[in-house]
mmCIF file of C-alpha atoms in Angstrom:
data_model
loop_
_atom_site.group_PDB
_atom_site.id
_atom_site.type_symbol
_atom_site.label_atom_id
_atom_site.label_comp_id
_atom_site.label_asym_id
_atom_site.label_seq_id
_atom_site.Cartn_x
_atom_site.Cartn_y
_atom_site.Cartn_z
ATOM 1 C CA UNK A 265 -47.926 31.633 25.483
ATOM 2 C CA UNK A 266 -45.105 30.436 23.709
ATOM 3 C CA UNK A 267 -45.458 27.122 21.359
ATOM 4 C CA UNK A 268 -43.549 24.315 21.912
ATOM 5 C CA UNK A 269 -39.855 24.609 22.331
ATOM 6 C CA UNK A 270 -37.959 23.965 18.998
ATOM 7 C CA UNK A 271 -35.084 22.249 21.416
ATOM 8 C CA UNK A 272 -37.257 19.287 22.365
ATOM 9 C CA UNK A 273 -38.477 18.564 18.881
ATOM 10 C CA UNK A 274 -42.273 19.623 17.051
ATOM 11 C CA UNK A 275 -44.218 17.534 13.725
ATOM 12 C CA UNK A 276 -41.732 18.230 10.987
ATOM 13 C CA UNK A 277 -42.546 18.606 7.251
ATOM 14 C CA UNK A 278 -40.134 19.158 4.698
ATOM 15 C CA UNK A 279 -40.381 20.383 1.347
ATOM 16 C CA UNK A 280 -37.580 20.347 -0.983
ATOM 17 C CA UNK A 281 -37.448 20.741 -4.891
ATOM 18 C CA UNK A 282 -35.048 18.197 -6.816
ATOM 19 C CA UNK A 283 -34.635 20.369 -10.115
ATOM 20 C CA UNK A 284 -31.534 20.721 -12.451
ATOM 21 C CA UNK A 285 -30.841 20.892 -16.158
ATOM 22 C CA UNK A 286 -31.480 17.541 -18.616
ATOM 23 C CA UNK A 287 -29.771 14.479 -18.161
ATOM 24 C CA UNK A 288 -29.198 15.616 -14.355
ATOM 25 C CA UNK A 289 -30.687 12.457 -12.743
ATOM 26 C CA UNK A 290 -33.398 14.045 -10.797
ATOM 27 C CA UNK A 291 -35.564 10.524 -11.736
ATOM 28 C CA UNK A 292 -33.037 8.077 -10.379
ATOM 29 C CA UNK A 293 -32.484 11.113 -7.465
ATOM 30 C CA UNK A 294 -36.057 11.319 -6.052
ATOM 31 C CA UNK A 295 -36.558 7.574 -6.665
ATOM 32 C CA UNK A 296 -33.151 6.870 -3.984
ATOM 33 C CA UNK A 297 -34.236 9.276 -1.810
ATOM 34 C CA UNK A 298 -37.810 8.188 -1.410
ATOM 35 C CA UNK A 299 -36.197 4.895 -0.533
ATOM 36 C CA UNK A 300 -33.393 6.147 1.846
ATOM 37 C CA UNK A 301 -35.844 8.480 4.121
ATOM 38 C CA UNK A 302 -38.177 5.799 3.842
ATOM 39 C CA UNK A 303 -36.113 3.157 5.448
ATOM 40 C CA UNK A 304 -34.960 5.536 8.503
ATOM 41 C CA UNK A 305 -38.413 6.088 9.808
ATOM 42 C CA UNK A 306 -40.455 9.265 7.197
ATOM 43 C CA UNK A 307 -43.015 8.919 5.209
ATOM 44 C CA UNK A 308 -42.178 10.084 2.018
ATOM 45 C CA UNK A 309 -44.627 12.135 -0.345
ATOM 46 C CA UNK A 310 -43.111 12.554 -4.222
ATOM 47 C CA UNK A 311 -44.595 15.048 -6.739
ATOM 48 C CA UNK A 312 -44.890 13.873 -10.448
ATOM 49 C CA UNK A 313 -43.192 16.455 -12.804
ATOM 50 C CA UNK A 314 -46.111 18.866 -13.736
ATOM 51 C CA UNK A 315 -44.441 19.430 -17.193
ATOM 52 C CA UNK A 316 -43.660 15.740 -18.244
ATOM 53 C CA UNK A 317 -47.035 15.259 -17.478
ATOM 54 C CA UNK A 318 -47.944 17.889 -20.431
ATOM 55 C CA UNK A 319 -45.321 17.455 -22.488
ATOM 56 C CA UNK A 320 -46.438 13.568 -23.015
ATOM 57 C CA UNK A 321 -49.700 14.406 -23.692
ATOM 58 C CA UNK A 322 -48.795 15.304 -27.104
ATOM 59 C CA UNK A 323 -47.411 18.859 -26.564
ATOM 60 C CA UNK A 324 -44.497 20.001 -28.375
ATOM 61 C CA UNK A 325 -42.693 22.275 -26.820
ATOM 62 C CA UNK A 326 -40.261 23.486 -30.052
ATOM 63 C CA UNK A 327 -43.438 24.318 -31.930
ATOM 64 C CA UNK A 328 -44.602 26.401 -29.938
ATOM 65 C CA UNK A 329 -45.018 30.331 -30.843
ATOM 66 C CA UNK A 330 -43.667 33.026 -28.831
ATOM 67 C CA UNK A 331 -47.360 33.704 -27.406
ATOM 68 C CA UNK A 332 -48.209 29.826 -27.081
ATOM 69 C CA UNK A 333 -45.161 29.636 -24.850
ATOM 70 C CA UNK A 334 -46.000 31.984 -22.498
ATOM 71 C CA UNK A 335 -49.257 30.219 -22.381
ATOM 72 C CA UNK A 336 -48.014 26.829 -21.885
ATOM 73 C CA UNK A 337 -45.690 27.802 -18.566
ATOM 74 C CA UNK A 338 -48.476 30.423 -16.894
ATOM 75 C CA UNK A 339 -50.869 26.856 -17.547
ATOM 76 C CA UNK A 340 -48.295 24.469 -16.050
ATOM 77 C CA UNK A 341 -47.364 26.806 -13.139
ATOM 78 C CA UNK A 342 -51.262 27.678 -12.022
ATOM 79 C CA UNK A 343 -50.798 22.972 -12.565
ATOM 80 C CA UNK A 344 -48.084 22.245 -10.567
ATOM 81 C CA UNK A 345 -49.242 24.838 -8.028
ATOM 82 C CA UNK A 346 -52.638 22.097 -7.925
ATOM 83 C CA UNK A 347 -50.937 19.547 -7.646
ATOM 84 C CA UNK A 348 -48.368 20.001 -5.306
ATOM 85 C CA UNK A 349 -50.964 21.653 -3.388
ATOM 86 C CA UNK A 350 -52.398 18.151 -2.981
ATOM 87 C CA UNK A 351 -49.303 16.767 -1.293
ATOM 88 C CA UNK A 352 -48.892 19.853 0.897
ATOM 89 C CA UNK A 353 -52.360 18.847 2.049
ATOM 90 C CA UNK A 354 -51.955 15.354 2.533
ATOM 91 C CA UNK A 355 -49.085 16.069 4.610
ATOM 92 C CA UNK A 356 -50.937 18.437 6.495
ATOM 93 C CA UNK A 357 -53.618 15.546 7.382
ATOM 94 C CA UNK A 358 -50.958 13.123 7.815
ATOM 95 C CA UNK A 359 -50.604 11.132 11.523
ATOM 96 C CA UNK A 360 -46.964 11.363 10.705
ATOM 97 C CA UNK A 361 -44.774 12.890 12.714
ATOM 98 C CA UNK A 362 -41.877 13.216 10.345
ATOM 99 C CA UNK A 363 -42.544 13.725 6.380
ATOM 100 C CA UNK A 364 -40.737 14.626 3.454
ATOM 101 C CA UNK A 365 -42.161 15.790 -0.241
ATOM 102 C CA UNK A 366 -39.641 15.753 -2.758
ATOM 103 C CA UNK A 367 -40.863 18.008 -5.630
ATOM 104 C CA UNK A 368 -39.731 17.084 -8.846
ATOM 105 C CA UNK A 369 -39.247 20.634 -10.297
ATOM 106 C CA UNK A 370 -41.266 23.554 -8.607
ATOM 107 C CA UNK A 371 -42.486 27.371 -8.860
ATOM 108 C CA UNK A 372 -39.468 28.751 -10.067
ATOM 109 C CA UNK A 373 -38.894 26.450 -13.108
ATOM 110 C CA UNK A 374 -41.410 27.959 -15.017
ATOM 111 C CA UNK A 375 -39.100 30.927 -15.049
ATOM 112 C CA UNK A 376 -36.189 29.568 -16.541
ATOM 113 C CA UNK A 377 -37.795 28.845 -20.058
ATOM 114 C CA UNK A 378 -39.147 32.518 -20.491
ATOM 115 C CA UNK A 379 -37.622 36.025 -20.647
ATOM 116 C CA UNK A 380 -38.054 38.155 -17.346
ATOM 117 C CA UNK A 381 -40.276 40.292 -18.412
ATOM 118 C CA UNK A 382 -42.981 37.598 -19.503
ATOM 119 C CA UNK A 383 -42.487 35.611 -16.473
ATOM 120 C CA UNK A 384 -43.257 39.825 -14.491
ATOM 121 C CA UNK A 385 -46.657 39.946 -16.549
ATOM 122 C CA UNK A 386 -47.543 36.191 -15.677
ATOM 123 C CA UNK A 387 -47.042 36.399 -11.925
ATOM 124 C CA UNK A 388 -48.944 40.025 -12.309
ATOM 125 C CA UNK A 389 -52.112 37.893 -14.448
ATOM 126 C CA UNK A 390 -52.011 34.671 -12.184
ATOM 127 C CA UNK A 391 -52.080 37.072 -8.538
ATOM 128 C CA UNK A 392 -48.504 35.480 -7.634
ATOM 129 C CA UNK A 393 -45.783 36.985 -6.918
ATOM 130 C CA UNK A 394 -41.826 35.207 -6.733
ATOM 131 C CA UNK A 395 -40.802 36.195 -3.098
ATOM 132 C CA UNK A 396 -43.747 33.745 -2.203
ATOM 133 C CA UNK A 397 -42.744 31.295 -4.407
ATOM 134 C CA UNK A 398 -38.873 31.078 -4.336
ATOM 135 C CA UNK A 399 -38.475 32.132 -0.507
ATOM 136 C CA UNK A 400 -41.465 31.079 1.231
ATOM 137 C CA UNK A 401 -42.711 27.647 -0.534
ATOM 138 C CA UNK A 402 -40.201 24.931 0.399
ATOM 139 C CA UNK A 403 -37.419 24.361 2.839
ATOM 140 C CA UNK A 404 -34.376 23.482 0.042
ATOM 141 C CA UNK A 405 -33.698 23.269 -3.819
ATOM 142 C CA UNK A 406 -31.063 20.841 -4.477
ATOM 143 C CA UNK A 407 -29.904 21.561 -8.086
ATOM 144 C CA UNK A 408 -28.675 17.931 -10.493
ATOM 145 C CA UNK A 409 -26.248 19.737 -12.825
ATOM 146 C CA UNK A 410 -26.663 17.919 -16.083
ATOM 147 C CA UNK A 411 -24.005 15.343 -17.159
ATOM 148 C CA UNK A 412 -23.442 17.481 -19.824
ATOM 149 C CA UNK A 413 -21.581 19.350 -18.037
ATOM 150 C CA UNK A 414 -18.645 16.962 -16.711
ATOM 151 C CA UNK A 415 -20.100 14.299 -17.613
ATOM 152 C CA UNK A 416 -20.559 13.942 -21.123
ATOM 153 C CA UNK A 417 -20.231 10.375 -21.744
ATOM 154 C CA UNK A 418 -23.591 9.900 -20.033
ATOM 155 C CA UNK A 419 -25.372 12.483 -21.732
ATOM 156 C CA UNK A 420 -27.908 10.872 -23.200
ATOM 157 C CA UNK A 421 -31.465 11.729 -24.632
ATOM 158 C CA UNK A 422 -32.669 8.118 -24.899
ATOM 159 C CA UNK A 423 -34.351 7.781 -21.248
ATOM 160 C CA UNK A 424 -36.928 10.711 -21.598
ATOM 161 C CA UNK A 425 -39.644 10.953 -24.113
ATOM 162 C CA UNK A 426 -39.897 14.752 -24.052
ATOM 163 C CA UNK A 427 -35.867 15.589 -24.235
ATOM 164 C CA UNK A 428 -34.155 16.599 -27.097
ATOM 165 C CA UNK A 429 -31.432 19.442 -26.241
ATOM 166 C CA UNK A 430 -28.032 19.535 -27.629
ATOM 167 C CA UNK A 431 -24.958 19.717 -24.911
ATOM 168 C CA UNK A 432 -24.231 22.715 -24.980
ATOM 169 C CA UNK A 433 -28.639 23.854 -24.845
ATOM 170 C CA UNK A 434 -28.539 21.451 -21.794
ATOM 171 C CA UNK A 435 -25.693 23.471 -20.545
ATOM 172 C CA UNK A 436 -27.645 26.780 -21.082
ATOM 173 C CA UNK A 437 -30.522 25.026 -20.105
ATOM 174 C CA UNK A 438 -29.221 23.817 -16.667
ATOM 175 C CA UNK A 439 -27.832 27.421 -15.599
ATOM 176 C CA UNK A 440 -30.851 29.671 -16.768
ATOM 177 C CA UNK A 441 -33.025 26.739 -14.024
ATOM 178 C CA UNK A 442 -30.095 27.354 -11.523
ATOM 179 C CA UNK A 443 -30.074 31.312 -11.967
ATOM 180 C CA UNK A 444 -34.293 30.760 -11.478
ATOM 181 C CA UNK A 445 -33.452 29.553 -7.943
ATOM 182 C CA UNK A 446 -31.082 32.615 -7.102
ATOM 183 C CA UNK A 447 -32.242 33.623 -3.402
ATOM 184 C CA UNK A 448 -33.414 30.632 -1.874
ATOM 185 C CA UNK A 449 -31.738 30.773 1.137
ATOM 186 C CA UNK A 450 -30.807 27.095 1.361
ATOM 187 C CA UNK A 451 -29.750 25.437 -2.684
ATOM 188 C CA UNK A 452 -26.906 22.851 -3.290
ATOM 189 C CA UNK A 453 -25.725 22.277 -6.577
ATOM 190 C CA UNK A 454 -25.279 18.605 -6.871
ATOM 191 C CA UNK A 455 -22.430 18.612 -9.176
ATOM 192 C CA UNK A 456 -20.812 15.602 -11.290
ATOM 193 C CA UNK A 457 -16.930 17.273 -10.586
ATOM 194 C CA UNK A 458 -15.671 15.157 -8.152
ATOM 195 C CA UNK A 459 -17.770 12.129 -8.725
ATOM 196 C CA UNK A 460 -16.385 9.019 -10.164
ATOM 197 C CA UNK A 461 -19.335 7.082 -10.841
ATOM 198 C CA UNK A 462 -23.299 8.447 -10.901
ATOM 199 C CA UNK A 463 -23.895 6.627 -7.416
ATOM 200 C CA UNK A 464 -20.808 8.986 -6.233
ATOM 201 C CA UNK A 465 -23.644 11.777 -7.203
ATOM 202 C CA UNK A 466 -26.061 10.364 -5.766
ATOM 203 C CA UNK A 467 -24.516 9.948 -2.425
ATOM 204 C CA UNK A 468 -23.366 13.355 -2.586
ATOM 205 C CA UNK A 469 -27.540 14.142 -2.801
ATOM 206 C CA UNK A 470 -28.380 12.386 0.162
ATOM 207 C CA UNK A 471 -25.471 14.018 2.179
ATOM 208 C CA UNK A 472 -26.803 17.586 1.070
ATOM 209 C CA UNK A 473 -30.214 17.035 2.184
ATOM 210 C CA UNK A 474 -29.140 15.526 5.484
ATOM 211 C CA UNK A 475 -26.288 17.985 6.322
ATOM 212 C CA UNK A 476 -29.324 20.486 6.099
ATOM 213 C CA UNK A 477 -31.868 18.566 7.830
ATOM 214 C CA UNK A 478 -29.449 18.371 10.465
ATOM 215 C CA UNK A 479 -29.687 14.259 10.152
ATOM 216 C CA UNK A 480 -26.242 12.635 10.650
ATOM 217 C CA UNK A 481 -25.514 10.388 7.886
ATOM 218 C CA UNK A 482 -21.479 8.959 8.723
ATOM 219 C CA UNK A 483 -23.372 5.348 9.701
ATOM 220 C CA UNK A 484 -25.459 5.401 6.216
ATOM 221 C CA UNK A 485 -23.026 7.480 3.686
ATOM 222 C CA UNK A 486 -19.642 7.200 2.631
ATOM 223 C CA UNK A 487 -19.414 9.652 0.353
ATOM 224 C CA UNK A 488 -20.007 12.827 2.748
ATOM 225 C CA UNK A 489 -20.166 16.015 0.351
ATOM 226 C CA UNK A 490 -21.367 19.250 2.350
ATOM 227 C CA UNK A 491 -18.796 20.796 4.340
ATOM 228 C CA UNK A 492 -19.218 24.220 5.136
ATOM 229 C CA UNK A 493 -15.631 26.909 5.178
ATOM 230 C CA UNK A 494 -16.014 29.811 6.364
ATOM 231 C CA UNK A 495 -13.371 32.630 4.710
ATOM 232 C CA UNK A 496 -12.078 35.837 6.434
ATOM 233 C CA UNK A 497 -12.544 38.753 3.901
ATOM 234 C CA UNK A 498 -10.675 42.136 3.501
ATOM 235 C CA UNK A 499 -12.521 43.837 0.412
ATOM 236 C CA UNK A 500 -14.087 42.630 -3.491
ATOM 237 C CA UNK A 501 -14.250 44.080 -6.204
ATOM 238 C CA UNK A 502 -17.754 44.807 -6.345
ATOM 239 C CA UNK A 503 -17.971 45.652 -10.192
ATOM 240 C CA UNK A 504 -16.814 42.037 -10.784
ATOM 241 C CA UNK A 505 -19.395 40.224 -8.677
ATOM 242 C CA UNK A 506 -21.778 38.048 -10.758
ATOM 243 C CA UNK A 507 -25.907 38.082 -10.879
ATOM 244 C CA UNK A 508 -26.339 38.058 -6.889
ATOM 245 C CA UNK A 509 -29.855 38.737 -4.653
ATOM 246 C CA UNK A 510 -29.494 41.467 -1.501
ATOM 247 C CA UNK A 511 -31.185 40.634 1.661
ATOM 248 C CA UNK A 512 -31.484 42.070 4.886
ATOM 249 C CA UNK A 513 -30.450 39.485 7.179
ATOM 250 C CA UNK A 514 -31.142 39.778 11.273
ATOM 251 C CA UNK A 515 -30.727 36.459 14.067
ATOM 252 C CA UNK A 516 -31.396 36.408 17.816
ATOM 253 C CA UNK A 517 -30.403 33.681 19.846
ATOM 254 C CA UNK A 518 -32.905 32.545 22.398
ATOM 255 C CA UNK A 519 -32.219 31.983 26.341
ATOM 256 C CA UNK A 520 -31.706 27.865 27.060
ATOM 257 C CA UNK A 521 -30.903 26.149 30.126
ATOM 258 C CA UNK A 522 -28.808 23.739 27.716
ATOM 259 C CA UNK A 523 -24.959 25.035 26.976
ATOM 260 C CA UNK A 524 -24.756 22.363 24.472
ATOM 261 C CA UNK A 525 -27.923 23.981 22.818
ATOM 262 C CA UNK A 526 -27.948 27.139 20.870
ATOM 263 C CA UNK A 527 -31.057 28.182 19.252
ATOM 264 C CA UNK A 528 -30.984 31.169 16.712
ATOM 265 C CA UNK A 529 -34.308 33.066 15.307
ATOM 266 C CA UNK A 530 -33.767 33.999 11.639
ATOM 267 C CA UNK A 531 -35.698 37.678 9.052
ATOM 268 C CA UNK A 532 -34.386 37.560 6.266
ATOM 269 C CA UNK A 533 -36.257 40.248 3.925
ATOM 270 C CA UNK A 534 -35.777 41.699 0.179
ATOM 271 C CA UNK A 535 -38.315 44.170 -1.521
ATOM 272 C CA UNK A 536 -40.601 44.600 1.685
ATOM 273 C CA UNK A 537 -41.260 40.790 2.398
ATOM 274 C CA UNK A 538 -39.808 38.563 5.236
ATOM 275 C CA UNK A 539 -39.281 35.064 5.832
ATOM 276 C CA UNK A 540 -38.746 33.780 9.573
ATOM 277 C CA UNK A 541 -36.536 30.992 10.361
ATOM 278 C CA UNK A 542 -35.646 29.109 13.468
ATOM 279 C CA UNK A 543 -32.449 27.336 13.717
ATOM 280 C CA UNK A 544 -31.055 25.121 16.550
ATOM 281 C CA UNK A 545 -27.889 23.536 16.859
ATOM 282 C CA UNK A 546 -26.710 20.740 19.105
ATOM 283 C CA UNK A 547 -23.240 19.333 20.577
ATOM 284 C CA UNK A 548 -23.659 16.397 21.785
ATOM 285 C CA UNK A 549 -21.483 14.951 19.711
ATOM 286 C CA UNK A 550 -17.846 15.020 17.542
ATOM 287 C CA UNK A 551 -20.345 17.248 15.028
ATOM 288 C CA UNK A 552 -22.945 19.713 15.510
ATOM 289 C CA UNK A 553 -26.344 18.858 14.615
ATOM 290 C CA UNK A 554 -28.080 21.821 13.056
ATOM 291 C CA UNK A 555 -31.962 21.875 12.924
ATOM 292 C CA UNK A 556 -33.790 24.311 10.918
ATOM 293 C CA UNK A 557 -37.874 24.753 10.745
ATOM 294 C CA UNK A 558 -39.424 27.829 9.221
ATOM 295 C CA UNK A 559 -42.226 29.953 10.896
ATOM 296 C CA UNK A 560 -45.164 32.427 10.533
ATOM 297 C CA UNK A 561 -44.681 35.749 11.429
ATOM 298 C CA UNK A 562 -46.808 34.879 14.474
ATOM 299 C CA UNK A 563 -44.555 32.360 15.843
ATOM 300 C CA UNK A 564 -41.901 34.589 15.001
ATOM 301 C CA UNK A 565 -43.204 36.758 17.732
ATOM 302 C CA UNK A 566 -43.594 34.583 19.990
ATOM 303 C CA UNK A 567 -40.477 33.260 19.368
ATOM 304 C CA UNK A 568 -38.364 36.376 19.950
ATOM 305 C CA UNK A 569 -39.927 36.279 23.878
ATOM 306 C CA UNK A 570 -37.037 34.620 24.527
ATOM 307 C CA UNK A 571 -34.506 36.528 23.128
ATOM 308 C CA UNK A 572 -30.832 36.169 24.925
ATOM 309 C CA UNK A 573 -30.394 39.813 25.773
ATOM 310 C CA UNK A 574 -26.305 39.871 26.264
ATOM 311 C CA UNK A 575 -26.584 39.123 22.510
ATOM 312 C CA UNK A 576 -26.459 42.077 19.385
ATOM 313 C CA UNK A 577 -28.356 41.412 15.459
ATOM 314 C CA UNK A 578 -26.047 41.147 13.171
ATOM 315 C CA UNK A 579 -26.075 40.552 9.295
ATOM 316 C CA UNK A 580 -23.954 38.263 7.519
ATOM 317 C CA UNK A 581 -21.885 41.121 6.011
ATOM 318 C CA UNK A 582 -21.170 42.754 9.457
ATOM 319 C CA UNK A 583 -22.243 46.289 8.920
ATOM 320 C CA UNK A 584 -23.140 49.620 11.756
ATOM 321 C CA UNK A 585 -23.533 49.031 14.168
ATOM 322 C CA UNK A 586 -21.044 46.651 14.505
ATOM 323 C CA UNK A 587 -20.543 43.870 17.544
ATOM 324 C CA UNK A 588 -17.794 45.366 20.127
ATOM 325 C CA UNK A 589 -15.926 41.896 18.827
ATOM 326 C CA UNK A 590 -15.249 44.307 15.456
ATOM 327 C CA UNK A 591 -13.545 46.649 17.456
ATOM 328 C CA UNK A 592 -15.110 49.119 15.035
ATOM 329 C CA UNK A 593 -13.487 47.527 12.086
ATOM 330 C CA UNK A 594 -15.751 46.429 8.984
ATOM 331 C CA UNK A 595 -16.279 42.592 8.960
ATOM 332 C CA UNK A 596 -16.749 40.609 5.819
ATOM 333 C CA UNK A 597 -17.264 36.522 6.520
ATOM 334 C CA UNK A 598 -17.163 34.344 3.036
ATOM 335 C CA UNK A 599 -18.823 30.910 3.741
ATOM 336 C CA UNK A 600 -18.602 27.810 0.943
ATOM 337 C CA UNK A 601 -19.843 24.119 0.855
ATOM 338 C CA UNK A 602 -17.387 22.095 -0.230
ATOM 339 C CA UNK A 603 -15.999 18.299 -0.919
ATOM 340 C CA UNK A 604 -12.413 19.911 -0.196
ATOM 341 C CA UNK A 605 -10.985 18.849 3.325
ATOM 342 C CA UNK A 606 -10.514 21.677 5.705
ATOM 343 C CA UNK A 607 -7.197 23.157 5.233
ATOM 344 C CA UNK A 608 -7.146 21.771 1.405
ATOM 345 C CA UNK A 609 -5.482 25.297 -0.340
ATOM 346 C CA UNK A 610 -6.158 24.088 -3.925
ATOM 347 C CA UNK A 611 -9.874 24.102 -3.713
ATOM 348 C CA UNK A 612 -12.466 25.706 -4.047
ATOM 349 C CA UNK A 613 -11.810 28.137 -6.109
ATOM 350 C CA UNK A 614 -12.241 31.393 -4.434
ATOM 351 C CA UNK A 615 -13.624 34.296 -6.188
ATOM 352 C CA UNK A 616 -10.095 36.107 -7.874
ATOM 353 C CA UNK A 617 -11.873 39.324 -7.411
ATOM 354 C CA UNK A 618 -12.093 39.131 -3.256
ATOM 355 C CA UNK A 619 -8.764 39.947 -0.892
ATOM 356 C CA UNK A 620 -9.518 36.861 1.303
ATOM 357 C CA UNK A 621 -7.102 37.104 4.726
ATOM 358 C CA UNK A 622 -7.428 33.309 5.536
ATOM 359 C CA UNK A 623 -9.529 30.579 6.619
ATOM 360 C CA UNK A 624 -11.450 30.445 9.785
ATOM 361 C CA UNK A 625 -13.543 27.358 9.134
ATOM 362 C CA UNK A 626 -14.324 25.644 13.246
ATOM 363 C CA UNK A 627 -12.895 29.490 14.713
ATOM 364 C CA UNK A 628 -14.805 29.994 17.462
ATOM 365 C CA UNK A 629 -13.489 33.806 17.232
ATOM 366 C CA UNK A 630 -15.198 33.961 13.890
ATOM 367 C CA UNK A 631 -18.635 32.139 15.444
ATOM 368 C CA UNK A 632 -21.513 34.047 14.876
ATOM 369 C CA UNK A 633 -22.485 33.361 18.239
ATOM 370 C CA UNK A 634 -19.342 34.362 19.412
ATOM 371 C CA UNK A 635 -19.351 37.625 17.024
ATOM 372 C CA UNK A 636 -22.502 38.513 18.263
ATOM 373 C CA UNK A 637 -21.636 38.867 21.970
ATOM 374 C CA UNK A 638 -21.732 41.552 24.166
ATOM 375 C CA UNK A 639 -17.954 40.574 25.861
ATOM 376 C CA UNK A 640 -15.276 41.961 23.743
ATOM 377 C CA UNK A 641 -13.560 38.935 21.982
ATOM 378 C CA UNK A 642 -10.305 40.213 20.644
ATOM 379 C CA UNK A 643 -9.706 37.825 17.211
ATOM 380 C CA UNK A 644 -6.222 37.555 15.759
#
């Protein structure tokens, strides 16, 4: 039997990681998120930062040898997972229908402070795997960029007893932390650029979270930061690609009784491991509202029985077999999240190693739903 239809909702537990570089605003951001979501009726759990607990107890990270640092990161990872488990378990037994869990840093953050070889050894010793820690554990990652990068006048060591980084060290730590989460399907980087004040940055944080969760914010936020824009790509220089993760993605559209509702399943695979999700998009207002939930394999197989057989599966970069609407031509679409308005050619700065043909944001001919249609739709 197919479980509760996502169109009509279900109990929701949304787990996020609030991470970033030194003096990025995590502590204040966590408190602002907690207040905002409690005011709109959510139960909120805030998971404390494990590193602060341990470092606040007398451990001096700068004094540790390489071997001691490895042991510390290993112990911290295990402690972090155990502390999170307490809050995850409390959420599971809670009577609340809508629960937000805010983790002050997450399971991939320790990877930013040791080399890759040591990290892989640590995972092996602890019987953990990176795919589970990065892909399956959290719904969204929110990276608060250090004030040292773009807001240097606000960078300070005064509000943390364990912070010792110079501006350049803070920027480097910020970069390594961001790279540690590369590959998670929902990472939002909250930058200082475009913010006239720290409050603007906090509003960007709330807006990015609400956007991913499918919560309308127009009546509560004056600063809406997350707009998705889409670009038609003709080609790109593979040699100039920055560090990236490659996944095999499959989408299946499900049958619905309401023409204003689209429901799609997604499987996302890498190195023999797969995560599953279901996304529901409602077209009942000026802007579509999306909600997304993670699924386990059993739920995924139940939902796929509702597949709309008039749709093709396809990849983010479309490869053979191509949908008929591609007319035999390769299709690559670049998606960006930016504060710039649609049609603004000055922002965002697009990769210079890509041959961008045009912006197709809002063009129904380039929507994934249209491209997947068996009925050929010619595109200009």
